[in-house]
C-alpha atoms as one frame of an Amber mdcrd trajectory, in Angstrom:
protein
  -7.245 -11.955 -10.429  -8.012 -10.947  -6.849  -6.318  -8.236  -4.802  -6.756
  -9.064  -1.117  -7.693  -6.269   1.301  -4.789  -4.652   3.118  -4.728  -2.638
   6.352  -3.514   0.959   6.263  -2.542   3.368   9.010  -2.030   7.098   8.394
  -0.936   9.925  10.719  -1.523  13.645  10.149  -0.330  16.267  12.636  -1.021
  20.006  12.245   0.567  22.470  14.633   0.236  26.252  14.658   2.938  28.178
  16.452   3.542  31.851  16.717   1.108  34.180  15.002   1.750  33.228  11.389
   3.475  29.842  11.285   2.052  26.374  10.797   3.907  23.051  10.543   2.263
  19.923   9.182   3.540  16.350   9.295   1.904  13.500   7.397   2.893   9.857
   7.334   0.855   7.487   5.183   0.887   3.712   4.934   2.802   3.354   8.224
   2.245  -0.424   8.416   3.572  -0.988   4.854   1.820  -4.364   4.517   2.577
  -7.005   1.886   0.143  -6.792  -1.031  -0.629  -9.958  -2.978  -2.289 -10.334
  -6.363  -3.820 -13.809  -6.445  -5.434 -15.865  -9.165  -8.117 -18.079  -7.715
  -7.862 -21.658  -8.904 -11.182 -23.448  -9.354  -9.758 -26.975  -9.204  -9.179
 -27.111 -12.970  -5.798 -28.261 -14.259  -3.875 -25.384 -15.757  -0.589 -25.609
 -17.608   0.493 -22.004 -17.222   3.583 -20.834 -19.077   4.057 -18.224 -16.354
   4.470 -20.891 -13.711   6.058 -23.568 -15.893   4.196 -26.354 -14.108   0.754
 -27.849 -13.615  -1.395 -26.261 -10.924  -4.184 -28.491  -9.628  -5.416 -27.078
  -6.321  -5.213 -23.838  -4.385  -4.766 -20.182  -5.253  -1.754 -18.971  -7.228
   0.127 -15.859  -6.121   0.979 -13.833  -9.220   2.708 -10.879  -7.565   3.665
  -9.667  -4.083   4.873  -6.143  -3.329   4.905  -3.272  -0.828   3.835   0.284
  -1.613   6.233   1.865   0.868   5.804   4.570   3.488   5.217   8.208   2.473
   6.437  11.045   4.668   5.595  14.718   4.198   6.639  17.812   6.136   5.219
  21.258   5.394   6.099  24.622   6.883   3.655  27.492   6.170   3.818  31.209
   6.799   0.576  33.214   6.582   0.789  36.957   5.810
């Protein structure tokens, strides 16, 4: 099984305001790309019960999914 490389883009912003306050914003996985788990086929016939058919040539996609976008907001006060 092969997991193809996926691009990621993250953003982190830190902002101090006033004497004691700090606000942080973080956004991870902004692009939210499709992730594919692939089984490489080496040109051998395969009667897979998962697929229910003969596979002769080409790679077989076992699973595709997205991880989603994560958003975080933090407000800090320093004494």
